[in-house]
Amino acid sequence: MLPFFVHLSEHHGVAYAILLLAVVIAGGLVMGGLRVRGIGLGSAGVLFAGLLMGQFGQPLDAGVLNFVKEFGLVLFVFTIGLQLGPGFAASLRAEGLRLNVLASSVVVLGSALAVLAAWLLPRVLPMHPAGVLGALAGAVTNTPSLGATQQALSGLPGVTSEIADLPAIAYAVAYPGGIVGIIAALLLLRWWLRIDLASAADAYAREHSHQHEPFERRTLVVDNVHLAGVAVGNIPGQHEAGVTISRIRTRDAGEVTTVMPGTIVQLGDRLLVVGPRADLERFQLVVGTPVAEDLIEAPGRATFSRLVVTATPAVGQVLGSLRLAERFGVTVTRVLRSEVDMTPDSGLRLHFGDVLHAVGERAALTQVAGVVGNQPQELTHTHFAPIFLGIALGVIVGSLPIAVIGLPEPVRLGLAGGPLLIAIVLGRIGSFGRLVWHMPAVANHSFRELGIALFLACVGLKSGPAFFATVATATGLWWAIAGLVISTVPLLLVGWFAHRVLHMNFLPISGLLSGSMTDPPALAFANSIAGSEAPATAYATVYPFTMLLRIVLAQVLVVILCR
């Protein structure tokens, strides 16, 4: 090593640590960005850069390494949890439940194969089970489970530093084969099941054409005699159809006014109705005849505004409790959340960042804007106080012992599971009083990448010497073989079962298999061959529960195999 770096490491330890981590992360990200046929290491490139620097560089202080590693892991899993929290409950319902059961089967089968390998391999050559658990994490390309494995190992009595380093070494050995094995399994399934991707995409489009149908508006003339003298709020089928009546022009008036629940309609009145096309068709049968007129363009005091929910008192409230129609004469015609139109039911709970499409007089809309906040710039701000409070809660929860029947020692969620679980809960709640757990997507992605880069850099720096001493040995070869089996066999079995027995479309199968491995490169590959959003949708559905399950199972396996 150059004399300058030796001097820096001996006399300016903090500066040297920052310099070394910066070099490792920068070099690793460049390495991870290199792609062969669209496949690259991604963030895992930092691990291999760390292994190289750990082998040839001046070692860092163990305390510094451990702190930065664990802090990076906490930052990574917490930001993941915040992102996944809002959709976590929905992912466990209806079709999401079936997808999660199948993804969980992949996790359990892989864990069972790891247990089998931990029992068989020591009969071939001396090998500690901790190495097999690291190979399991590498085979499924799941870094948080590696962190959970190391955390659980550190809590066991009699674990030496050499044993504690084994999971990271085996992870690095098995990781490349894990990426290749997952993609190879998808290709084998496509050949084995004789999948025609074009036909699969067409079938999926037909099956899901009714979901997330965009909202439209339609002007209807009231010609149903039974509606004469009926209040708008009492028109039958309105709530069942999921449509909203926003404006009215009576047959005797030239101006358009905002519709209130108590507005009385008469024959010949014209109503502006908003909702999905199919729902508009059903509601049209109740009301009357559509006409080629857009009441938005008609003269009148009613106007339209998009209002963003940013005020703390409004976040978490159900829409009906704000009583916007009664208090201000304003009608909400739709709610836009994550680019999806939602019917403004009175029981709809508002989330931070929801966009209300509201109709009313200009002064009234200004008043409503004050109620809901309507400060779009808030969407670009990260509320750090709630974030760090959430991290603190996650550390506390992760440190609590959890008794599991059949295990001699309690299990802890640790710094991987505790913050993840709390972040999912807080992301789902959204707010509590004046605390708002919102992180803009760009900030979330940045903090997540920073966290995983810090974690992998420290793992590589600590494990470098032992990795190069092991990778070309019989032990390294067996870890690689075990990892390849663990990554491919469960995917092939579950993929075959889902298609042949459950008759599922191959496109969501490829997404759920990629999600069961929490592997973005596999998802990118599935998307590239599918030409459809189906893989990404299935991936997002199974990812939260799979991530949590892998973290918990990693610790359970440590207690079972390494105690």
Tab-separated table of N, CA and C in Angstrom, residues 283-391:
chain	number	residue	atom	x	y	z
A	283	PHE	N	-75.086	3.312	-14.797
A	283	PHE	CA	-75.828	4.413	-14.169
A	283	PHE	C	-76.691	5.141	-15.194
A	284	GLN	N	-76.255	5.168	-16.424
A	284	GLN	CA	-77.022	5.810	-17.494
A	284	GLN	C	-78.396	5.162	-17.649
A	285	LEU	N	-78.495	3.870	-17.432
A	285	LEU	CA	-79.772	3.173	-17.544
A	285	LEU	C	-80.775	3.656	-16.501
A	286	VAL	N	-80.247	4.151	-15.379
A	286	VAL	CA	-81.124	4.637	-14.310
A	286	VAL	C	-81.583	6.063	-14.581
A	287	VAL	N	-80.680	6.896	-15.120
A	287	VAL	CA	-80.948	8.335	-15.198
A	287	VAL	C	-81.620	8.730	-16.509
A	288	GLY	N	-80.966	8.437	-17.621
A	288	GLY	CA	-81.550	8.902	-18.873
A	288	GLY	C	-80.594	8.822	-20.038
A	289	THR	N	-80.668	9.821	-20.919
A	289	THR	CA	-79.991	9.773	-22.208
A	289	THR	C	-78.714	10.617	-22.190
A	290	PRO	N	-77.598	10.074	-22.727
A	290	PRO	CA	-76.377	10.889	-22.826
A	290	PRO	C	-76.492	11.895	-23.964
A	291	VAL	N	-75.890	13.064	-23.784
A	291	VAL	CA	-75.874	14.085	-24.828
A	291	VAL	C	-74.433	14.534	-25.047
A	292	ALA	N	-74.166	15.030	-26.251
A	292	ALA	CA	-72.814	15.449	-26.621
A	292	ALA	C	-72.576	16.872	-26.135
A	293	GLU	N	-72.561	17.041	-24.835
A	293	GLU	CA	-72.313	18.350	-24.238
A	293	GLU	C	-71.459	18.158	-22.995
A	294	ASP	N	-70.441	18.996	-22.841
A	294	ASP	CA	-69.578	18.942	-21.673
A	294	ASP	C	-69.926	20.123	-20.784
A	295	LEU	N	-70.551	19.845	-19.642
A	295	LEU	CA	-70.979	20.932	-18.760
A	295	LEU	C	-69.814	21.693	-18.152
A	296	ILE	N	-68.596	21.133	-18.240
A	296	ILE	CA	-67.433	21.877	-17.761
A	296	ILE	C	-67.237	23.143	-18.588
A	297	GLU	N	-67.591	23.049	-19.884
A	297	GLU	CA	-67.414	24.190	-20.772
A	297	GLU	C	-68.579	25.164	-20.705
A	298	ALA	N	-69.667	24.773	-20.050
A	298	ALA	CA	-70.850	25.630	-19.981
A	298	ALA	C	-70.629	26.760	-18.979
A	299	PRO	N	-71.284	27.914	-19.200
A	299	PRO	CA	-71.116	29.042	-18.262
A	299	PRO	C	-71.711	28.705	-16.892
A	300	GLY	N	-71.140	29.329	-15.849
A	300	GLY	CA	-71.622	29.109	-14.490
A	300	GLY	C	-70.534	29.391	-13.475
A	301	ARG	N	-70.933	29.421	-12.215
A	301	ARG	CA	-69.981	29.727	-11.152
A	301	ARG	C	-69.195	28.501	-10.702
A	302	ALA	N	-69.632	27.331	-11.088
A	302	ALA	CA	-68.919	26.109	-10.694
A	302	ALA	C	-67.613	26.004	-11.464
A	303	THR	N	-66.546	25.723	-10.741
A	303	THR	CA	-65.244	25.549	-11.368
A	303	THR	C	-64.561	24.322	-10.779
A	304	PHE	N	-63.409	23.987	-11.319
A	304	PHE	CA	-62.736	22.728	-10.959
A	304	PHE	C	-61.339	23.023	-10.428
A	305	SER	N	-60.882	22.201	-9.476
A	305	SER	CA	-59.535	22.378	-8.948
A	305	SER	C	-58.994	21.039	-8.471
A	306	ARG	N	-57.678	20.873	-8.589
A	306	ARG	CA	-56.999	19.698	-8.027
A	306	ARG	C	-56.335	20.122	-6.721
A	307	LEU	N	-56.694	19.454	-5.642
A	307	LEU	CA	-56.210	19.824	-4.321
A	307	LEU	C	-55.416	18.666	-3.724
A	308	VAL	N	-54.197	18.945	-3.294
A	308	VAL	CA	-53.303	17.915	-2.759
A	308	VAL	C	-53.443	17.845	-1.241
A	309	VAL	N	-53.635	16.646	-0.720
A	309	VAL	CA	-53.764	16.453	0.724
A	309	VAL	C	-52.377	16.486	1.358
A	310	THR	N	-52.080	17.570	2.065
A	310	THR	CA	-50.790	17.699	2.748
A	310	THR	C	-50.943	18.147	4.199
A	311	ALA	N	-52.113	18.641	4.582
A	311	ALA	CA	-52.313	19.127	5.951
A	311	ALA	C	-52.384	17.955	6.919
A	312	THR	N	-51.652	18.047	8.009
A	312	THR	CA	-51.614	16.951	8.983
A	312	THR	C	-52.996	16.595	9.519
A	313	PRO	N	-53.875	17.570	9.852
A	313	PRO	CA	-55.200	17.190	10.372
A	313	PRO	C	-56.046	16.393	9.377
A	314	ALA	N	-55.807	16.601	8.074
A	314	ALA	CA	-56.611	15.905	7.059
A	314	ALA	C	-56.077	14.509	6.759
A	315	VAL	N	-54.770	14.304	6.901
A	315	VAL	CA	-54.161	13.002	6.601
A	315	VAL	C	-54.671	11.968	7.599
A	316	GLY	N	-55.147	10.859	7.080
A	316	GLY	CA	-55.668	9.797	7.928
A	316	GLY	C	-57.157	9.893	8.196
A	317	GLN	N	-57.784	11.025	7.850
A	317	GLN	CA	-59.223	11.175	8.042
A	317	GLN	C	-59.979	10.511	6.897
A	318	VAL	N	-61.188	10.041	7.194
A	318	VAL	CA	-62.029	9.544	6.104
A	318	VAL	C	-62.638	10.750	5.404
A	319	LEU	N	-62.846	10.636	4.110
A	319	LEU	CA	-63.293	11.768	3.305
A	319	LEU	C	-64.611	12.337	3.825
A	320	GLY	N	-65.530	11.459	4.225
A	320	GLY	CA	-66.834	11.916	4.698
A	320	GLY	C	-66.764	12.778	5.935
A	321	SER	N	-65.760	12.553	6.789
A	321	SER	CA	-65.668	13.313	8.038
A	321	SER	C	-65.314	14.780	7.799
A	322	LEU	N	-64.768	15.115	6.622
A	322	LEU	CA	-64.440	16.512	6.316
A	322	LEU	C	-65.684	17.321	5.954
A	323	ARG	N	-66.773	16.650	5.569
A	323	ARG	CA	-68.063	17.283	5.263
A	323	ARG	C	-67.879	18.476	4.317
A	324	LEU	N	-67.183	18.238	3.210
A	324	LEU	CA	-66.878	19.313	2.276
A	324	LEU	C	-68.129	19.849	1.588
A	325	ALA	N	-69.074	18.967	1.285
A	325	ALA	CA	-70.298	19.412	0.615
A	325	ALA	C	-71.152	20.267	1.554
A	326	GLU	N	-71.320	19.809	2.793
A	326	GLU	CA	-72.171	20.524	3.733
A	326	GLU	C	-71.552	21.843	4.162
A	327	ARG	N	-70.243	21.875	4.375
A	327	ARG	CA	-69.578	23.066	4.897
A	327	ARG	C	-69.253	24.093	3.815
A	328	PHE	N	-68.885	23.613	2.616
A	328	PHE	CA	-68.381	24.530	1.599
A	328	PHE	C	-69.124	24.440	0.266
A	329	GLY	N	-70.016	23.483	0.130
A	329	GLY	CA	-70.686	23.329	-1.160
A	329	GLY	C	-69.764	22.810	-2.241
A	330	VAL	N	-68.777	21.983	-1.863
A	330	VAL	CA	-67.794	21.453	-2.807
A	330	VAL	C	-67.987	19.947	-2.927
A	331	THR	N	-67.942	19.460	-4.170
A	331	THR	CA	-68.081	18.029	-4.438
A	331	THR	C	-66.754	17.470	-4.928
A	332	VAL	N	-66.324	16.366	-4.320
A	332	VAL	CA	-65.124	15.667	-4.777
A	332	VAL	C	-65.557	14.603	-5.775
A	333	THR	N	-65.035	14.675	-6.992
A	333	THR	CA	-65.475	13.759	-8.046
A	333	THR	C	-64.593	12.521	-8.169
A	334	ARG	N	-63.341	12.638	-7.755
A	334	ARG	CA	-62.449	11.484	-7.772
A	334	ARG	C	-61.247	11.779	-6.891
A	335	VAL	N	-60.544	10.711	-6.511
A	335	VAL	CA	-59.309	10.843	-5.738
A	335	VAL	C	-58.218	10.113	-6.505
A	336	LEU	N	-57.129	10.821	-6.758
A	336	LEU	CA	-56.003	10.238	-7.491
A	336	LEU	C	-54.915	9.863	-6.484
A	337	ARG	N	-54.579	8.565	-6.442
A	337	ARG	CA	-53.546	8.070	-5.525
A	337	ARG	C	-52.599	7.166	-6.298
A	338	SER	N	-51.335	7.536	-6.305
A	338	SER	CA	-50.313	6.760	-7.018
A	338	SER	C	-50.727	6.515	-8.462
A	339	GLU	N	-51.236	7.572	-9.105
A	339	GLU	CA	-51.630	7.535	-10.519
A	339	GLU	C	-52.840	6.654	-10.784
A	340	VAL	N	-53.588	6.278	-9.741
A	340	VAL	CA	-54.783	5.454	-9.905
A	340	VAL	C	-55.992	6.254	-9.450
A	341	ASP	N	-57.043	6.328	-10.313
A	341	ASP	CA	-58.274	7.012	-9.948
A	341	ASP	C	-59.081	6.164	-8.980
A	342	MET	N	-59.602	6.798	-7.926
A	342	MET	CA	-60.395	6.103	-6.933
A	342	MET	C	-61.719	6.834	-6.750
A	343	THR	N	-62.795	6.066	-6.552
A	343	THR	CA	-64.109	6.653	-6.299
A	343	THR	C	-64.107	7.314	-4.924
A	344	PRO	N	-64.595	8.556	-4.822
A	344	PRO	CA	-64.530	9.288	-3.547
A	344	PRO	C	-65.611	8.862	-2.563
A	345	ASP	N	-65.574	7.614	-2.112
A	345	ASP	CA	-66.526	7.151	-1.110
A	345	ASP	C	-66.316	7.911	0.193
A	346	SER	N	-67.388	8.095	0.940
A	346	SER	CA	-67.280	8.842	2.195
A	346	SER	C	-66.365	8.131	3.190
A	347	GLY	N	-66.218	6.809	3.050
A	347	GLY	CA	-65.371	6.057	3.974
A	347	GLY	C	-63.928	5.931	3.518
A	348	LEU	N	-63.558	6.578	2.401
A	348	LEU	CA	-62.185	6.490	1.896
A	348	LEU	C	-61.255	7.270	2.826
A	349	ARG	N	-60.218	6.592	3.338
A	349	ARG	CA	-59.251	7.245	4.232
A	349	ARG	C	-58.183	7.937	3.398
A	350	LEU	N	-57.960	9.198	3.696
A	350	LEU	CA	-57.042	10.013	2.907
A	350	LEU	C	-55.593	9.743	3.299
A	351	HIS	N	-54.722	9.672	2.296
A	351	HIS	CA	-53.290	9.502	2.499
A	351	HIS	C	-52.568	10.799	2.137
A	352	PHE	N	-51.412	10.990	2.728
A	352	PHE	CA	-50.579	12.132	2.373
A	352	PHE	C	-50.232	12.048	0.886
A	353	GLY	N	-50.487	13.125	0.153
A	353	GLY	CA	-50.195	13.151	-1.277
A	353	GLY	C	-51.375	12.801	-2.162
A	354	ASP	N	-52.527	12.399	-1.590
A	354	ASP	CA	-53.719	12.176	-2.414
A	354	ASP	C	-54.108	13.479	-3.124
A	355	VAL	N	-54.611	13.349	-4.349
A	355	VAL	CA	-55.060	14.519	-5.113
A	355	VAL	C	-56.575	14.432	-5.247
A	356	LEU	N	-57.267	15.436	-4.708
A	356	LEU	CA	-58.732	15.487	-4.788
A	356	LEU	C	-59.138	16.307	-6.000
A	357	HIS	N	-59.978	15.739	-6.860
A	357	HIS	CA	-60.573	16.487	-7.961
A	357	HIS	C	-61.889	17.053	-7.437
A	358	ALA	N	-61.920	18.364	-7.231
A	358	ALA	CA	-63.050	18.992	-6.546
A	358	ALA	C	-63.737	20.007	-7.453
A	359	VAL	N	-65.073	20.109	-7.283
A	359	VAL	CA	-65.891	21.043	-8.060
A	359	VAL	C	-66.662	21.922	-7.083
A	360	GLY	N	-66.661	23.225	-7.338
A	360	GLY	CA	-67.394	24.160	-6.494
A	360	GLY	C	-67.109	25.577	-6.936
A	361	GLU	N	-67.642	26.539	-6.188
A	361	GLU	CA	-67.335	27.930	-6.486
A	361	GLU	C	-65.894	28.231	-6.084
A	362	ARG	N	-65.298	29.220	-6.749
A	362	ARG	CA	-63.877	29.489	-6.568
A	362	ARG	C	-63.535	29.797	-5.105
A	363	ALA	N	-64.342	30.606	-4.452
A	363	ALA	CA	-64.063	30.955	-3.058
A	363	ALA	C	-64.153	29.725	-2.159
A	364	ALA	N	-65.120	28.861	-2.439
A	364	ALA	CA	-65.280	27.652	-1.637
A	364	ALA	C	-64.094	26.710	-1.836
A	365	LEU	N	-63.608	26.594	-3.057
A	365	LEU	CA	-62.447	25.743	-3.325
A	365	LEU	C	-61.212	26.255	-2.593
A	366	THR	N	-61.088	27.579	-2.472
A	366	THR	CA	-59.975	28.150	-1.727
A	366	THR	C	-60.054	27.755	-0.258
A	367	GLN	N	-61.261	27.747	0.294
A	367	GLN	CA	-61.438	27.334	1.684
A	367	GLN	C	-61.087	25.857	1.875
A	368	VAL	N	-61.524	25.027	0.935
A	368	VAL	CA	-61.225	23.596	1.028
A	368	VAL	C	-59.726	23.357	0.901
A	369	ALA	N	-59.065	24.140	0.054
A	369	ALA	CA	-57.612	24.016	-0.076
A	369	ALA	C	-56.930	24.248	1.264
A	370	GLY	N	-57.453	25.173	2.051
A	370	GLY	CA	-56.895	25.402	3.378
A	370	GLY	C	-57.129	24.240	4.313
A	371	VAL	N	-58.236	23.520	4.134
A	371	VAL	CA	-58.547	22.371	4.993
A	371	VAL	C	-57.628	21.198	4.693
A	372	VAL	N	-57.422	20.889	3.414
A	372	VAL	CA	-56.627	19.705	3.055
A	372	VAL	C	-55.144	20.012	2.905
A	373	GLY	N	-54.785	21.294	2.912
A	373	GLY	CA	-53.376	21.666	2.816
A	373	GLY	C	-53.022	22.261	1.476
A	374	ASN	N	-53.085	21.437	0.449
A	374	ASN	CA	-52.790	21.857	-0.929
A	374	ASN	C	-51.455	22.579	-1.035
A	375	GLN	N	-50.422	21.979	-0.451
A	375	GLN	CA	-49.058	22.505	-0.555
A	375	GLN	C	-48.217	21.474	-1.305
A	376	PRO	N	-48.251	21.490	-2.646
A	376	PRO	CA	-47.549	20.448	-3.420
A	376	PRO	C	-46.060	20.373	-3.112
A	377	GLN	N	-45.459	21.469	-2.702
A	377	GLN	CA	-44.031	21.437	-2.396
A	377	GLN	C	-43.714	20.523	-1.224
A	378	GLU	N	-44.724	20.252	-0.367
A	378	GLU	CA	-44.513	19.351	0.763
A	378	GLU	C	-44.211	17.924	0.297
A	379	LEU	N	-44.655	17.590	-0.916
A	379	LEU	CA	-44.435	16.241	-1.429
A	379	LEU	C	-42.969	15.976	-1.716
A	380	THR	N	-42.168	17.029	-1.824
A	380	THR	CA	-40.746	16.858	-2.096
A	380	THR	C	-39.904	16.926	-0.832
A	381	HIS	N	-40.543	17.089	0.330
A	381	HIS	CA	-39.819	17.208	1.592
A	381	HIS	C	-39.836	15.879	2.341
A	382	THR	N	-38.748	15.558	2.982
A	382	THR	CA	-38.679	14.386	3.855
A	382	THR	C	-38.813	14.845	5.301
A	383	HIS	N	-39.753	14.255	6.030
A	383	HIS	CA	-39.972	14.597	7.434
A	383	HIS	C	-39.044	13.724	8.279
A	384	PHE	N	-37.899	14.276	8.654
A	384	PHE	CA	-36.854	13.469	9.274
A	384	PHE	C	-37.163	13.083	10.715
A	385	ALA	N	-37.831	13.939	11.453
A	385	ALA	CA	-38.122	13.597	12.854
A	385	ALA	C	-38.943	12.300	12.957
A	386	PRO	N	-40.051	12.181	12.210
A	386	PRO	CA	-40.784	10.906	12.254
A	386	PRO	C	-39.957	9.728	11.736
A	387	ILE	N	-39.097	9.972	10.737
A	387	ILE	CA	-38.288	8.887	10.172
A	387	ILE	C	-37.368	8.306	11.240
A	388	PHE	N	-36.648	9.180	11.950
A	388	PHE	CA	-35.718	8.676	12.962
A	388	PHE	C	-36.448	8.140	14.191
A	389	LEU	N	-37.619	8.673	14.486
A	389	LEU	CA	-38.429	8.072	15.547
A	389	LEU	C	-38.830	6.651	15.157
A	390	GLY	N	-39.190	6.470	13.897
A	390	GLY	CA	-39.535	5.137	13.412
A	390	GLY	C	-38.353	4.187	13.475
A	391	ILE	N	-37.164	4.669	13.115
A	391	ILE	CA	-35.967	3.832	13.200
A	391	ILE	C	-35.717	3.411	14.641
